[in-house]
């Protein structure tokens, strides 16, 4: 199994705040992704969660004190970050942000941050009351942290433990994990805007019935996540799915192919890349009923008439021929003759890159194998988790954009 943090040492620092309870879950999530987690807590953090809990979850000795006699050379502030892939402070209090800004070194965690090797990134997840967060002093400090190259993750807005509402909530553990994983991905799409369709569409027959397909949306959501990880601004137009929106991705929900078409065409201007992953219904019911169709005793079943839906990808590709943007990528789910049908579909849709897969084998699965078709032929990307394939696809797209800009 491919784990996103396999073999990486992560120093997880906790400063004082009620969000420490979420750090326990974060620690567990990091370990589950293969990380070796070294927890360091400030004295204030120990008032919110026990070091024993963090030690049991991380499986490593937890340090809270610069003078801890368990490290024989008294060099905890140096040794703990050596070999680390990143230092993540979660929760990071207003006071700890202040300390980082000023290069304080009056406890183990702040000293360790100051003494970490320059190539070890520092990420912080602020957690505090909304007024504390919005106070100009904090905002000044946060701006300085960013200017110093520290990644500031969140905070989120919402109801707070103190009873007030607003910005200041620590990001959820899963979001922090995703942000940390993303920080290790190459930023090959930095500054690019990417529009993606995902999931099935649903074509109504009447208010309670409709026609859909087996697409789960997993591949489209993986592409959205991978594009965001690569530094792009991502807009996801999604048919009905039960999947969570990848962190940092903006999502528009639609049901029918026509709604998807409207949402996409409204968003296309200004996009650098369009990836059509959705399994769009080719036909819609021409005569949907406004009321639920009732069964007639002994009567004939209802007759459905179909009309063809607009081809979203082909329409976007046609606009590209005018402005050169967006770079269009299609997906093709075939049940046979993938190599032949994939190459033909790329030409028919008028797009530079098409991703082929065997549809009924991939729908709903976590793994997939895909074939990339471009003007030079085809390349097989062997079976792997959809997120791994999505990252490879993003890197292939970035490579082609790079080549294109070199040619123009
Ligand atoms: N697509 C689209 N709008 C449609 C139909 C398909 O944008 N109305 C896009 C899909 O998102 C995908 C690509 O076109 O990126 C190929 O979809 P697919 O269903 O495999 O191709 P079709 O053109 O519908 O051809 P067919 O179903 O006949 O194989």
Short mmCIF file of C-alpha atoms and ligand atoms in Angstrom, two decimals:
data_model
loop_
_atom_site.label_atom_id
_atom_site.label_comp_id
_atom_site.label_asym_id
_atom_site.label_seq_id
_atom_site.Cartn_x
_atom_site.Cartn_y
_atom_site.Cartn_z
CA UNK A 1 0.00 0.00 0.00
CA UNK A 2 1.30 3.47 -0.78
CA UNK A 3 1.26 5.71 2.29
CA UNK A 4 1.64 9.44 1.74
CA UNK A 5 4.11 9.97 4.61
CA UNK A 6 5.96 6.67 4.47
CA UNK A 7 9.32 6.92 6.22
CA UNK A 8 8.98 10.65 6.93
CA UNK A 9 9.80 11.99 10.37
CA UNK A 10 7.35 14.69 11.40
CA UNK A 11 7.90 16.80 14.50
CA UNK A 12 4.43 17.59 15.85
CA UNK A 13 4.50 20.54 18.23
CA UNK A 14 1.59 21.38 20.52
CA UNK A 15 1.21 24.78 22.12
CA UNK A 16 -1.49 25.74 24.63
CA UNK A 17 -5.08 25.71 23.40
CA UNK A 18 -8.26 23.71 23.69
CA UNK A 19 -7.67 22.46 20.12
CA UNK A 20 -5.01 20.17 21.65
CA UNK A 21 -7.73 17.52 21.75
CA UNK A 22 -7.67 17.49 17.93
CA UNK A 23 -3.89 17.00 17.96
CA UNK A 24 -4.45 13.47 19.30
CA UNK A 25 -6.43 12.54 16.19
CA UNK A 26 -3.93 14.33 13.97
CA UNK A 27 -1.08 12.35 15.52
CA UNK A 28 -2.93 9.11 14.84
CA UNK A 29 -3.66 10.15 11.25
CA UNK A 30 0.02 10.99 10.66
CA UNK A 31 1.11 7.61 12.03
CA UNK A 32 -1.49 5.84 9.87
CA UNK A 33 0.02 7.50 6.80
CA UNK A 34 3.40 6.01 7.66
CA UNK A 35 5.00 8.97 9.45
CA UNK A 36 7.31 8.64 12.41
CA UNK A 37 5.87 11.29 14.72
CA UNK A 38 7.97 13.07 17.34
CA UNK A 39 5.71 15.03 19.66
CA UNK A 40 6.99 18.07 21.55
CA UNK A 41 4.64 20.01 23.84
CA UNK A 42 4.85 23.35 25.56
CA UNK A 43 4.09 23.45 29.26
CA UNK A 44 0.77 25.18 28.44
CA UNK A 45 -0.22 22.33 26.08
CA UNK A 46 0.13 19.81 28.90
CA UNK A 47 -2.76 21.56 30.69
CA UNK A 48 -5.03 20.61 27.76
CA UNK A 49 -3.90 17.07 26.92
CA UNK A 50 -1.65 14.58 28.68
CA UNK A 51 1.79 13.78 27.34
CA UNK A 52 0.95 10.12 28.02
CA UNK A 53 -1.85 10.23 25.45
CA UNK A 54 0.41 11.74 22.80
CA UNK A 55 3.15 9.26 23.66
CA UNK A 56 0.81 6.28 23.31
CA UNK A 57 -0.50 7.55 19.97
CA UNK A 58 2.88 8.47 18.50
CA UNK A 59 4.78 5.52 19.90
CA UNK A 60 7.71 7.82 20.71
CA UNK A 61 8.88 9.59 23.85
CA UNK A 62 7.17 12.96 24.20
CA UNK A 63 9.35 15.91 25.24
CA UNK A 64 8.08 18.97 27.07
CA UNK A 65 11.14 20.30 28.80
CA UNK A 66 14.43 21.66 27.53
CA UNK A 67 16.17 20.21 30.60
CA UNK A 68 14.73 16.71 30.19
CA UNK A 69 17.43 14.40 31.59
CA UNK A 70 16.37 11.58 29.22
CA UNK A 71 18.46 13.14 26.45
CA UNK A 72 21.97 12.61 27.75
CA UNK A 73 23.67 15.43 25.85
CA UNK A 74 20.91 17.95 26.69
CA UNK A 75 20.61 18.71 22.99
CA UNK A 76 16.91 17.93 22.50
CA UNK A 77 16.42 21.28 20.76
CA UNK A 78 18.97 20.22 18.11
CA UNK A 79 18.55 16.46 17.89
CA UNK A 80 14.77 16.32 17.55
CA UNK A 81 14.59 18.13 14.20
CA UNK A 82 17.58 16.41 12.61
CA UNK A 83 16.35 14.08 9.90
CA UNK A 84 12.84 15.58 10.10
CA UNK A 85 10.82 16.17 6.93
CA UNK A 86 8.76 18.94 8.55
CA UNK A 87 7.82 20.61 11.81
CA UNK A 88 4.08 21.11 12.27
CA UNK A 89 2.77 23.17 15.18
CA UNK A 90 -0.86 22.23 15.82
CA UNK A 91 -2.40 23.91 17.66
CA UNK A 92 -0.36 27.09 17.35
CA UNK A 93 -1.51 29.69 19.89
CA UNK A 94 -1.34 33.47 19.40
CA UNK A 95 1.49 33.56 21.90
CA UNK A 96 3.44 30.84 20.13
CA UNK A 97 3.07 32.71 16.83
CA UNK A 98 4.52 35.77 18.61
CA UNK A 99 7.42 33.68 19.85
CA UNK A 100 8.17 32.31 16.38
CA UNK A 101 8.10 35.83 14.90
CA UNK A 102 10.63 37.04 17.45
CA UNK A 103 12.86 33.99 17.33
CA UNK A 104 12.18 33.23 21.00
CA UNK A 105 14.06 30.34 22.56
CA UNK A 106 12.81 30.15 26.12
CA UNK A 107 11.26 26.68 25.96
CA UNK A 108 11.99 23.44 24.11
CA UNK A 109 9.45 23.88 21.30
CA UNK A 110 10.37 27.46 20.37
CA UNK A 111 14.10 26.70 20.62
CA UNK A 112 13.66 23.65 18.41
CA UNK A 113 11.85 25.75 15.77
CA UNK A 114 14.66 28.31 15.84
CA UNK A 115 17.35 25.64 15.64
CA UNK A 116 15.77 23.54 12.92
CA UNK A 117 17.81 23.14 9.72
CA UNK A 118 16.79 25.65 7.05
CA UNK A 119 15.58 22.96 4.66
CA UNK A 120 13.05 21.61 7.18
CA UNK A 121 9.77 23.43 6.53
CA UNK A 122 7.76 24.88 9.40
CA UNK A 123 3.96 24.72 9.20
CA UNK A 124 1.63 26.18 11.80
CA UNK A 125 -2.09 25.64 12.42
CA UNK A 126 -3.37 28.66 14.35
CA UNK A 127 -6.08 28.03 16.93
CA UNK A 128 -7.51 30.82 19.06
CA UNK A 129 -10.52 32.98 19.85
CA UNK A 130 -11.80 35.06 16.93
CA UNK A 131 -10.91 38.39 18.59
CA UNK A 132 -7.39 37.16 19.32
CA UNK A 133 -7.02 36.07 15.69
CA UNK A 134 -8.38 39.33 14.26
CA UNK A 135 -6.40 41.55 16.61
CA UNK A 136 -3.97 43.67 14.57
CA UNK A 137 -1.09 42.41 16.70
CA UNK A 138 -1.81 38.80 15.71
CA UNK A 139 -2.39 39.73 12.08
CA UNK A 140 0.93 41.60 12.03
CA UNK A 141 2.67 38.57 13.48
CA UNK A 142 1.01 36.17 11.02
CA UNK A 143 2.01 38.38 8.08
CA UNK A 144 5.60 38.32 9.37
CA UNK A 145 5.51 34.54 9.77
CA UNK A 146 4.38 34.18 6.14
CA UNK A 147 7.09 36.57 5.03
CA UNK A 148 9.59 34.37 6.89
CA UNK A 149 8.45 31.39 4.76
CA UNK A 150 6.32 29.68 7.38
CA UNK A 151 3.20 27.94 5.99
CA UNK A 152 0.10 29.10 7.86
CA UNK A 153 -2.65 26.48 7.60
CA UNK A 154 -6.09 27.96 8.24
CA UNK A 155 -7.61 28.86 10.61
CA UNK A 156 -11.18 27.86 9.77
CA UNK A 157 -14.29 29.83 10.66
CA UNK A 158 -17.15 28.55 12.79
CA UNK A 159 -18.41 28.06 16.31
CA UNK A 160 -15.63 28.18 18.88
CA UNK A 161 -15.15 26.37 22.18
CA UNK A 162 -15.51 29.74 23.98
CA UNK A 163 -19.03 30.12 22.54
CA UNK A 164 -18.11 32.87 20.07
CA UNK A 165 -18.20 32.44 16.30
CA UNK A 166 -15.70 33.39 13.61
CA UNK A 167 -12.21 32.72 12.30
CA UNK A 168 -9.83 31.03 14.70
CA UNK A 169 -10.84 27.36 14.76
CA UNK A 170 -7.97 24.99 14.08
CA UNK A 171 -8.35 23.10 10.80
CA UNK A 172 -9.69 19.57 11.20
CA UNK A 173 -7.05 16.81 11.55
CA UNK A 174 -7.82 15.38 8.09
CA UNK A 175 -7.39 18.83 6.50
CA UNK A 176 -4.09 19.34 8.31
CA UNK A 177 -2.90 15.92 7.17
CA UNK A 178 -3.87 16.76 3.57
CA UNK A 179 -2.08 20.13 3.78
CA UNK A 180 1.06 18.49 5.14
CA UNK A 181 1.01 15.85 2.41
CA UNK A 182 0.42 18.59 -0.18
CA UNK A 183 3.44 20.52 1.09
CA UNK A 184 5.66 17.67 -0.14
CA UNK A 185 4.24 17.68 -3.68
CA UNK A 186 6.07 19.61 -6.42
CA UNK A 187 4.24 22.87 -7.27
CA UNK A 188 4.11 22.16 -11.00
CA UNK A 189 0.80 24.02 -11.46
CA UNK A 190 1.57 27.07 -9.29
CA UNK A 191 -0.42 30.07 -10.47
CA UNK A 192 -2.64 28.00 -12.77
CA UNK A 193 -6.45 27.87 -12.63
CA UNK A 194 -7.93 24.42 -13.18
CA UNK A 195 -11.56 23.53 -13.85
CA UNK A 196 -12.59 19.90 -13.32
CA UNK A 197 -15.86 17.99 -13.75
CA UNK A 198 -16.45 14.87 -11.67
CA UNK A 199 -19.01 12.26 -10.76
CA UNK A 200 -22.10 11.08 -12.58
CA UNK A 201 -24.96 13.24 -13.80
CA UNK A 202 -28.57 12.58 -12.88
CA UNK A 203 -31.27 13.04 -15.52
CA UNK A 204 -34.75 13.33 -14.00
CA UNK A 205 -37.72 11.22 -15.12
CA UNK A 206 -40.01 12.82 -12.52
CA UNK A 207 -39.40 14.57 -9.15
CA UNK A 208 -38.32 11.33 -7.44
CA UNK A 209 -36.81 9.21 -10.23
CA UNK A 210 -34.01 9.61 -12.68
CA UNK A 211 -31.31 8.04 -14.81
CA UNK A 212 -27.70 8.05 -13.64
CA UNK A 213 -24.56 5.89 -13.92
CA UNK A 214 -22.07 4.10 -11.69
CA UNK A 215 -19.43 6.85 -11.53
CA UNK A 216 -18.44 7.46 -7.88
CA UNK A 217 -16.53 10.69 -8.55
CA UNK A 218 -13.37 9.27 -6.92
CA UNK A 219 -11.09 9.84 -9.92
CA UNK A 220 -12.32 13.41 -10.53
CA UNK A 221 -11.96 14.29 -6.86
CA UNK A 222 -8.46 12.77 -6.87
CA UNK A 223 -7.52 14.93 -9.88
CA UNK A 224 -8.92 17.99 -8.06
CA UNK A 225 -6.87 17.19 -4.99
CA UNK A 226 -3.72 16.50 -7.00
CA UNK A 227 -4.08 19.77 -8.93
CA UNK A 228 -4.51 21.69 -5.66
CA UNK A 229 -1.48 19.91 -4.18
CA UNK A 230 0.46 21.05 -7.25
CA UNK A 231 -0.34 24.67 -6.38
CA UNK A 232 -3.31 25.31 -8.69
CA UNK A 233 -6.50 27.18 -7.88
CA UNK A 234 -9.12 24.48 -8.43
CA UNK A 235 -12.83 24.68 -9.22
CA UNK A 236 -14.68 21.37 -9.16
CA UNK A 237 -18.07 21.04 -10.83
CA UNK A 238 -19.51 17.89 -9.35
CA UNK A 239 -22.49 15.68 -10.09
CA UNK A 240 -24.13 13.90 -7.14
CA UNK A 241 -21.53 12.09 -4.98
CA UNK A 242 -21.04 11.43 -1.28
CA UNK A 243 -17.35 12.41 -1.33
CA UNK A 244 -15.88 15.18 0.84
CA UNK A 245 -14.53 18.21 -1.04
CA UNK A 246 -10.72 18.12 -1.10
CA UNK A 247 -9.33 20.81 1.20
CA UNK A 248 -8.80 24.13 -0.55
CA UNK A 249 -10.89 23.18 -3.60
CA UNK A 250 -13.98 25.23 -4.52
CA UNK A 251 -16.94 23.07 -5.50
CA UNK A 252 -20.16 23.72 -7.40
CA UNK A 253 -22.79 20.97 -7.13
CA UNK A 254 -24.98 20.12 -10.09
CA UNK A 255 -27.31 17.27 -10.99
CA UNK A 256 -28.04 17.11 -14.70
CA UNK A 257 -25.73 17.31 -17.71
CA UNK A 258 -27.31 20.59 -18.73
CA UNK A 259 -26.64 22.09 -15.27
CA UNK A 260 -23.06 20.84 -15.52
CA UNK A 261 -22.77 22.42 -18.97
CA UNK A 262 -24.06 25.79 -17.66
CA UNK A 263 -21.74 25.74 -14.63
CA UNK A 264 -18.70 24.82 -16.74
CA UNK A 265 -19.36 27.32 -19.53
CA UNK A 266 -19.85 30.07 -16.93
CA UNK A 267 -16.49 29.25 -15.35
CA UNK A 268 -14.35 28.55 -18.44
CA UNK A 269 -13.09 32.10 -19.10
CA UNK A 270 -9.77 32.58 -17.32
CA UNK A 271 -9.10 28.86 -16.80
CA UNK A 272 -5.73 27.47 -17.85
CA UNK A 273 -6.74 23.81 -17.76
CA UNK A 274 -10.04 21.94 -18.13
CA UNK A 275 -10.23 18.28 -17.13
CA UNK A 276 -13.52 16.54 -17.92
CA UNK A 277 -13.60 13.51 -15.65
CA UNK A 278 -17.39 13.41 -15.17
CA UNK A 279 -19.38 10.56 -16.63
CA UNK A 280 -21.84 12.87 -18.34
CA UNK A 281 -25.13 11.34 -19.48
CA UNK A 282 -25.27 11.41 -23.26
CA UNK A 283 -29.06 11.64 -23.23
CA UNK A 284 -31.71 13.21 -21.00
CA UNK A 285 -35.39 12.40 -20.75
CA UNK A 286 -37.13 14.79 -23.15
CA UNK A 287 -40.44 14.68 -21.36
CA UNK A 288 -39.81 14.55 -17.57
CA UNK A 289 -42.98 14.73 -15.52
CA UNK A 290 -43.57 17.59 -13.04
CA UNK A 291 -45.39 15.17 -10.76
CA UNK A 292 -44.51 11.65 -9.69
CA UNK A 293 -45.59 9.24 -12.41
CA UNK A 294 -48.24 6.91 -10.94
CA UNK A 295 -48.56 3.25 -11.76
CA UNK A 296 -51.85 2.48 -13.56
CA UNK A 297 -53.45 -0.85 -12.61
CA UNK A 298 -53.02 -3.01 -15.70
CA UNK A 299 -51.78 0.01 -17.66
CA UNK A 300 -48.76 0.22 -19.94
CA UNK A 301 -45.38 1.38 -18.48
CA UNK A 302 -44.51 5.01 -19.21
CA UNK A 303 -42.80 5.77 -22.50
CA UNK A 304 -39.61 7.80 -22.17
CA UNK A 305 -38.33 9.89 -25.04
CA UNK A 306 -34.68 10.95 -25.04
CA UNK A 307 -32.81 14.03 -26.27
CA UNK A 308 -29.07 14.38 -26.63
CA UNK A 309 -27.19 16.40 -24.00
CA UNK A 310 -24.63 19.02 -24.96
CA UNK A 311 -21.06 17.70 -25.13
CA UNK A 312 -19.32 19.78 -22.47
CA UNK A 313 -15.78 18.74 -23.30
CA UNK A 314 -16.17 19.21 -27.04
CA UNK A 315 -17.72 22.67 -26.48
CA UNK A 316 -14.88 23.77 -24.19
CA UNK A 317 -12.36 22.36 -26.68
CA UNK A 318 -14.00 24.43 -29.43
CA UNK A 319 -13.53 27.65 -27.40
CA UNK A 320 -9.88 26.69 -26.87
CA UNK A 321 -9.27 26.81 -30.59
CA UNK A 322 -10.01 30.57 -30.41
CA UNK A 323 -7.94 31.67 -27.39
CA UNK A 324 -5.52 28.76 -26.88
CA UNK A 325 -6.94 28.24 -23.36
CA UNK A 326 -7.89 26.17 -21.49
CA UNK A 327 -5.71 23.15 -22.20
CA UNK A 328 -8.33 20.37 -22.43
CA UNK A 329 -8.05 16.88 -21.01
CA UNK A 330 -10.81 14.30 -21.47
CA UNK A 331 -11.52 10.95 -19.88
CA UNK A 332 -12.95 8.00 -21.75
CA UNK A 333 -14.56 5.04 -20.10
CA UNK A 334 -14.70 2.19 -22.60
CA UNK A 335 -15.83 -1.37 -22.13
CA UNK A 336 -13.71 -2.78 -25.04
CA UNK A 337 -11.05 -1.83 -27.63
CA UNK A 338 -9.63 0.86 -25.35
CA UNK A 339 -6.54 1.61 -27.48
CA UNK A 340 -8.51 2.01 -30.70
CA UNK A 341 -11.53 3.86 -29.23
CA UNK A 342 -9.38 6.10 -27.00
CA UNK A 343 -7.24 7.39 -29.85
CA UNK A 344 -10.31 7.97 -32.01
CA UNK A 345 -12.18 9.77 -29.21
CA UNK A 346 -9.28 12.17 -28.63
CA UNK A 347 -9.39 13.20 -32.29
CA UNK A 348 -13.19 13.43 -32.34
CA UNK A 349 -13.28 15.68 -29.26
CA UNK A 350 -10.47 17.84 -30.64
CA UNK A 351 -8.35 17.70 -27.47
CA UNK A 352 -4.59 17.34 -26.92
CA UNK A 353 -4.79 14.72 -24.15
CA UNK A 354 -7.28 11.96 -23.36
CA UNK A 355 -7.17 9.54 -20.44
CA UNK A 356 -8.65 6.13 -21.16
CA UNK A 357 -9.79 3.46 -18.76
CA UNK A 358 -11.99 0.41 -18.76
CA UNK A 359 -15.13 2.00 -17.32
CA UNK A 360 -16.96 -0.82 -15.61
CA UNK A 361 -13.71 -1.96 -13.91
CA UNK A 362 -12.89 1.44 -12.42
CA UNK A 363 -16.28 2.85 -11.32
CA UNK A 364 -16.34 3.03 -7.52
CA UNK A 365 -12.87 1.44 -7.09
CA UNK A 366 -9.97 3.04 -5.23
CA UNK A 367 -7.42 1.77 -7.75
CA UNK A 368 -7.28 2.16 -11.50
CA UNK A 369 -4.94 1.81 -14.44
CA UNK A 370 -5.09 4.39 -17.20
CA UNK A 371 -3.78 5.04 -20.69
CA UNK A 372 -2.78 8.52 -21.85
CA UNK A 373 -3.46 9.32 -25.50
CA UNK A 374 -1.80 12.31 -27.14
CA UNK A 375 -0.63 13.27 -30.62
CA UNK A 376 2.44 11.05 -30.26
CA UNK A 377 0.56 7.85 -29.35
CA UNK A 378 -0.32 6.27 -26.03
CA UNK A 379 1.34 5.63 -22.65
CA UNK A 380 0.10 3.16 -20.03
CA UNK A 381 0.13 4.20 -16.36
CA UNK A 382 -0.04 0.90 -14.45
CA UNK A 383 -2.57 0.09 -11.73
CA UNK A 384 -2.23 2.31 -8.67
CA UNK A 385 -4.46 4.19 -6.21
CA UNK A 386 -6.46 6.88 -8.01
CA UNK A 387 -4.67 9.67 -6.11
CA UNK A 388 -1.28 8.36 -7.25
CA UNK A 389 -2.50 8.23 -10.87
CA UNK A 390 -4.03 11.69 -10.50
CA UNK A 391 -0.65 13.08 -9.36
CA UNK A 392 1.05 11.42 -12.34
CA UNK A 393 -1.58 12.88 -14.66
CA UNK A 394 -1.10 16.36 -13.19
CA UNK A 395 2.63 16.09 -13.76
CA UNK A 396 2.03 14.92 -17.37
CA UNK A 397 -0.29 17.90 -17.96
CA UNK A 398 2.27 20.30 -16.47
CA UNK A 399 4.99 18.82 -18.70
CA UNK A 400 2.85 19.39 -21.80
CA UNK A 401 1.98 22.96 -20.77
CA UNK A 402 5.66 23.65 -20.26
CA UNK A 403 6.50 22.26 -23.72
CA UNK A 404 3.70 24.37 -25.19
CA UNK A 405 4.99 27.57 -23.62
CA UNK A 406 8.50 26.77 -24.87
CA UNK A 407 7.12 26.45 -28.39
CA UNK A 408 5.20 29.77 -28.35
N1 LIG B 1 -18.28 14.43 -21.95
C1 LIG B 1 -18.81 15.68 -21.83
N2 LIG B 1 -20.11 15.91 -22.14
C2 LIG B 1 -20.89 14.90 -22.60
C3 LIG B 1 -20.36 13.61 -22.75
C4 LIG B 1 -19.04 13.38 -22.41
O1 LIG B 1 -18.11 16.60 -21.40
N3 LIG B 1 -22.15 15.16 -22.90
C5 LIG B 1 -16.85 14.21 -21.64
C6 LIG B 1 -16.58 13.35 -20.41
O2 LIG B 1 -16.48 14.12 -19.24
C7 LIG B 1 -15.25 12.72 -20.80
C8 LIG B 1 -15.30 12.61 -22.29
O3 LIG B 1 -16.29 13.53 -22.72
O4 LIG B 1 -14.17 13.56 -20.50
C9 LIG B 1 -15.61 11.27 -22.85
O5 LIG B 1 -16.80 10.77 -22.31
P1 LIG B 1 -17.43 9.44 -22.87
O6 LIG B 1 -18.76 9.23 -22.24
O7 LIG B 1 -16.44 8.32 -22.77
O8 LIG B 1 -17.54 9.78 -24.41
P2 LIG B 1 -18.73 10.10 -25.33
O9 LIG B 1 -18.34 11.29 -26.13
O10 LIG B 1 -20.00 10.21 -24.59
O11 LIG B 1 -18.73 8.84 -26.29
P3 LIG B 1 -19.42 7.39 -26.11
O12 LIG B 1 -20.27 7.44 -24.88
O13 LIG B 1 -20.19 7.24 -27.34
O14 LIG B 1 -18.30 6.44 -26.02
#
